[in-house]
Amino acid sequence: MKKIAVYPGSFDPVTNGHIDIIKRSISLFEKLIIAVNANPNPAKPYLFSAEERVEMIREALPSSPKIEVESFKGLLVHYARKKGANFIIRGLRALSDFEYEFQMYLMNKKLNPDLEMIYFMTSQQYSHLSSSVIKEIAKLGGSTINFVPPVVEKKLLEKFGY
Ligand code: ADP
C-alpha cells in the first residue's frame, strides 16, 4: 500500500517550525499532503484567507512531486479518506500541546480506526514558535525574519502596513 500522509493545520501563517516538520517527515512517505484548514473558526478568526495560506506554503517549499498543498473543509478523517491517505502528521511543542492532540487522536481513531496518527517532537530551536506569537510580533512592528519563510515575512509586513 502506498504511504500517503496528510499534515493538517491552520498554518495562519506557516512558520519555520511547520517547515521543519514537513522536511523531517517527507522522507518517510511517498506523498505528503499539506492540508490547510478552511473551516471557519469564529473563536480564532484567521488573519490570512485559505488561498493566501496555501500560496505561502507553496512558495516557501522547494517544488517536489511528493508534496501537495491544498485547503480542505469538513472533517479531517473524511478528507484523508478522499485523498487515500493512511497517516496523519502532527507536531508537538510542549506539554500544553499534548492534551489537545491526545483528544484529537482518540476522536479521530474512533471516527476511522485505520488512520494512523504520527507525532513529531519540535526541534529545539522551534519549540517557542507558534503562528499566534508570530502574528503578535508582526502586529507590534517586530521583525519575524528569523521565524518564518521570507514570503511570509513579506505578507505580514503588507498586512500590518509597516
Ligand atoms: P492547528 O490550528 O490545527 O493546531 P497549527 O498551524 O497551529 O494548526 O499547527 C499545525 C500543527 O503543527 C500542529 O500539530 C502543531 O502542534 C504543529 N506545530 C506548530 N508549530 C510548531 C513548531 N514550532 N514545532 C513543531 N510543531 C509545530
Short mmCIF file of C-alpha atoms and ligand atoms in Angstrom, two decimals:
data_model
loop_
_atom_site.label_atom_id
_atom_site.label_comp_id
_atom_site.label_asym_id
_atom_site.label_seq_id
_atom_site.Cartn_x
_atom_site.Cartn_y
_atom_site.Cartn_z
CA MET A 1 0.00 0.00 0.00
CA LYS A 2 1.25 3.47 -0.91
CA LYS A 3 2.24 5.52 2.13
CA ILE A 4 0.36 8.81 1.92
CA ALA A 5 0.33 11.31 4.81
CA VAL A 6 -1.73 14.40 5.47
CA TYR A 7 -0.26 17.21 7.58
CA PRO A 8 -3.28 19.31 8.59
CA GLY A 9 -3.24 22.68 10.30
CA SER A 10 -4.32 26.28 10.28
CA PHE A 11 -0.90 27.47 9.04
CA ASP A 12 -2.00 31.05 9.75
CA PRO A 13 0.75 31.69 8.71
CA VAL A 14 3.21 28.86 8.09
CA THR A 15 6.34 29.17 10.27
CA ASN A 16 9.83 27.66 10.22
CA GLY A 17 8.53 25.21 12.86
CA HIS A 18 5.96 23.83 10.38
CA ILE A 19 8.56 23.74 7.59
CA ASP A 20 10.87 21.74 9.86
CA ILE A 21 8.14 19.12 10.46
CA ILE A 22 7.47 18.91 6.71
CA LYS A 23 11.18 18.45 5.87
CA ARG A 24 11.65 15.80 8.55
CA SER A 25 8.57 13.80 7.58
CA ILE A 26 8.82 13.87 3.78
CA SER A 27 11.35 11.02 3.52
CA LEU A 28 9.02 8.66 5.39
CA PHE A 29 6.20 8.84 2.86
CA GLU A 30 5.61 8.51 -0.83
CA LYS A 31 3.35 11.52 -0.76
CA LEU A 32 2.79 14.32 1.77
CA ILE A 33 -0.34 16.45 1.54
CA ILE A 34 -0.22 19.69 3.47
CA ALA A 35 -3.85 20.42 4.22
CA VAL A 36 -4.81 23.96 5.15
CA ASN A 37 -7.90 24.10 7.34
CA ALA A 38 -10.56 26.22 5.62
CA ASN A 39 -13.32 25.54 8.14
CA PRO A 40 -14.48 28.82 9.68
CA ASN A 41 -13.22 29.24 13.24
CA PRO A 42 -15.15 32.07 14.93
CA ALA A 43 -13.25 31.53 18.20
CA LYS A 44 -9.96 32.26 16.45
CA PRO A 45 -10.55 34.09 13.15
CA TYR A 46 -7.85 33.61 10.56
CA LEU A 47 -5.58 36.50 9.61
CA PHE A 48 -4.98 35.09 6.13
CA SER A 49 -7.51 33.54 3.75
CA ALA A 50 -7.18 29.83 2.96
CA GLU A 51 -5.89 30.76 -0.52
CA GLU A 52 -3.21 33.02 0.96
CA ARG A 53 -2.16 30.35 3.46
CA VAL A 54 -1.88 27.72 0.70
CA GLU A 55 0.07 30.11 -1.52
CA MET A 56 2.58 31.00 1.22
CA ILE A 57 3.30 27.30 1.91
CA ARG A 58 3.74 26.59 -1.82
CA GLU A 59 6.19 29.46 -2.16
CA ALA A 60 8.11 28.51 0.97
CA LEU A 61 8.76 24.91 -0.09
CA PRO A 62 11.01 23.63 -2.85
CA SER A 63 8.76 22.15 -5.52
CA SER A 64 8.60 18.37 -5.25
CA PRO A 65 6.36 15.79 -6.90
CA LYS A 66 5.94 14.25 -3.43
CA ILE A 67 4.37 17.37 -1.91
CA GLU A 68 0.83 18.63 -2.46
CA VAL A 69 -0.61 21.74 -0.79
CA GLU A 70 -4.32 22.47 -0.72
CA SER A 71 -7.11 23.60 1.58
CA PHE A 72 -9.86 21.40 2.95
CA LYS A 73 -13.26 21.83 4.54
CA GLY A 74 -15.18 19.41 6.72
CA LEU A 75 -13.88 16.61 8.89
CA LEU A 76 -10.21 15.68 8.63
CA VAL A 77 -10.98 11.94 8.59
CA HIS A 78 -13.30 12.38 5.61
CA TYR A 79 -10.72 14.46 3.78
CA ALA A 80 -7.97 11.90 4.49
CA ARG A 81 -10.16 9.09 3.16
CA LYS A 82 -10.93 11.06 0.00
CA LYS A 83 -7.21 11.57 -0.57
CA GLY A 84 -6.40 7.90 0.05
CA ALA A 85 -4.17 8.84 3.00
CA ASN A 86 -3.33 6.36 5.73
CA PHE A 87 -1.33 8.64 8.03
CA ILE A 88 -1.89 11.98 9.74
CA ILE A 89 1.06 14.03 10.94
CA ARG A 90 1.01 16.50 13.80
CA GLY A 91 3.71 18.32 15.75
CA LEU A 92 4.19 18.61 19.49
CA ARG A 93 5.92 21.57 21.09
CA ALA A 94 5.17 21.45 24.77
CA LEU A 95 3.19 19.55 27.32
CA SER A 96 0.39 22.02 26.67
CA ASP A 97 0.01 20.70 23.09
CA PHE A 98 -0.34 17.16 24.37
CA GLU A 99 -3.80 17.32 25.89
CA TYR A 100 -5.43 18.77 22.78
CA GLU A 101 -3.56 16.44 20.43
CA PHE A 102 -4.41 13.39 22.57
CA GLN A 103 -8.10 14.27 22.49
CA MET A 104 -8.00 14.72 18.71
CA TYR A 105 -6.13 11.42 18.37
CA LEU A 106 -8.75 9.50 20.36
CA MET A 107 -11.61 11.09 18.45
CA ASN A 108 -10.05 10.53 15.03
CA LYS A 109 -9.34 6.90 15.94
CA LYS A 110 -12.99 6.43 16.84
CA LEU A 111 -14.06 8.00 13.55
CA ASN A 112 -11.57 6.00 11.49
CA PRO A 113 -9.52 3.28 13.26
CA ASP A 114 -7.48 2.64 10.08
CA LEU A 115 -5.99 6.12 10.06
CA GLU A 116 -2.69 6.21 11.95
CA MET A 117 -1.53 9.44 13.56
CA ILE A 118 2.19 10.24 13.86
CA TYR A 119 3.61 12.93 16.13
CA PHE A 120 6.85 14.80 15.61
CA MET A 121 8.56 16.45 18.54
CA THR A 122 9.52 20.01 17.74
CA SER A 123 13.18 20.74 17.07
CA GLN A 124 14.63 22.66 19.99
CA GLN A 125 15.16 25.86 18.00
CA TYR A 126 11.47 25.97 17.06
CA SER A 127 9.90 24.97 20.36
CA HIS A 128 8.87 28.56 21.14
CA LEU A 129 7.38 29.18 17.69
CA SER A 130 3.68 29.45 17.03
CA SER A 131 1.65 31.26 14.37
CA SER A 132 -0.07 33.28 17.13
CA VAL A 133 3.22 34.59 18.52
CA ILE A 134 4.37 35.48 15.01
CA LYS A 135 1.18 37.49 14.36
CA GLU A 136 1.59 39.31 17.66
CA ILE A 137 5.21 40.25 16.88
CA ALA A 138 4.29 41.43 13.37
CA LYS A 139 1.31 43.42 14.63
CA LEU A 140 3.53 45.27 17.06
CA GLY A 141 6.10 46.07 14.39
CA GLY A 142 8.75 43.48 15.31
CA SER A 143 10.82 41.56 12.79
CA THR A 144 9.77 37.99 12.04
CA ILE A 145 12.57 37.25 9.57
CA ASN A 146 14.22 34.61 11.80
CA PHE A 147 10.99 32.69 12.38
CA VAL A 148 9.14 32.48 9.09
CA PRO A 149 9.99 31.98 5.38
CA PRO A 150 10.73 35.26 3.52
CA VAL A 151 7.40 35.14 1.63
CA VAL A 152 5.53 35.09 4.95
CA GLU A 153 7.54 37.98 6.37
CA LYS A 154 6.63 40.00 3.27
CA LYS A 155 2.92 39.18 3.59
CA LEU A 156 2.94 40.09 7.28
CA LEU A 157 4.55 43.44 6.51
CA GLU A 158 1.87 44.09 3.88
CA LYS A 159 -0.91 43.03 6.22
CA PHE A 160 0.18 45.26 9.08
CA GLY A 161 1.27 48.14 6.89
CA TYR A 162 4.88 48.53 8.02
P1 ADP B 1 -3.85 23.89 14.34
O1 ADP B 1 -4.69 25.14 14.46
O2 ADP B 1 -4.51 22.78 13.59
O3 ADP B 1 -3.19 23.41 15.60
P2 ADP B 1 -1.28 24.99 13.52
O4 ADP B 1 -0.98 25.64 12.20
O5 ADP B 1 -1.21 25.84 14.73
O6 ADP B 1 -2.71 24.34 13.31
O7 ADP B 1 -0.34 23.75 13.73
C1 ADP B 1 -0.38 22.62 12.88
C2 ADP B 1 0.44 21.51 13.52
O8 ADP B 1 1.82 21.90 13.56
C3 ADP B 1 0.05 21.20 14.98
O9 ADP B 1 0.18 19.81 15.19
C4 ADP B 1 1.08 21.96 15.78
O10 ADP B 1 1.29 21.37 17.04
C5 ADP B 1 2.30 21.83 14.89
N1 ADP B 1 3.26 22.91 15.11
C6 ADP B 1 3.04 24.24 15.06
N2 ADP B 1 4.17 24.94 15.32
C7 ADP B 1 5.14 24.01 15.56
C8 ADP B 1 6.52 24.09 15.92
N3 ADP B 1 7.13 25.26 16.12
N4 ADP B 1 7.19 22.92 16.10
C9 ADP B 1 6.55 21.73 15.93
N5 ADP B 1 5.26 21.59 15.60
C10 ADP B 1 4.55 22.71 15.41
#
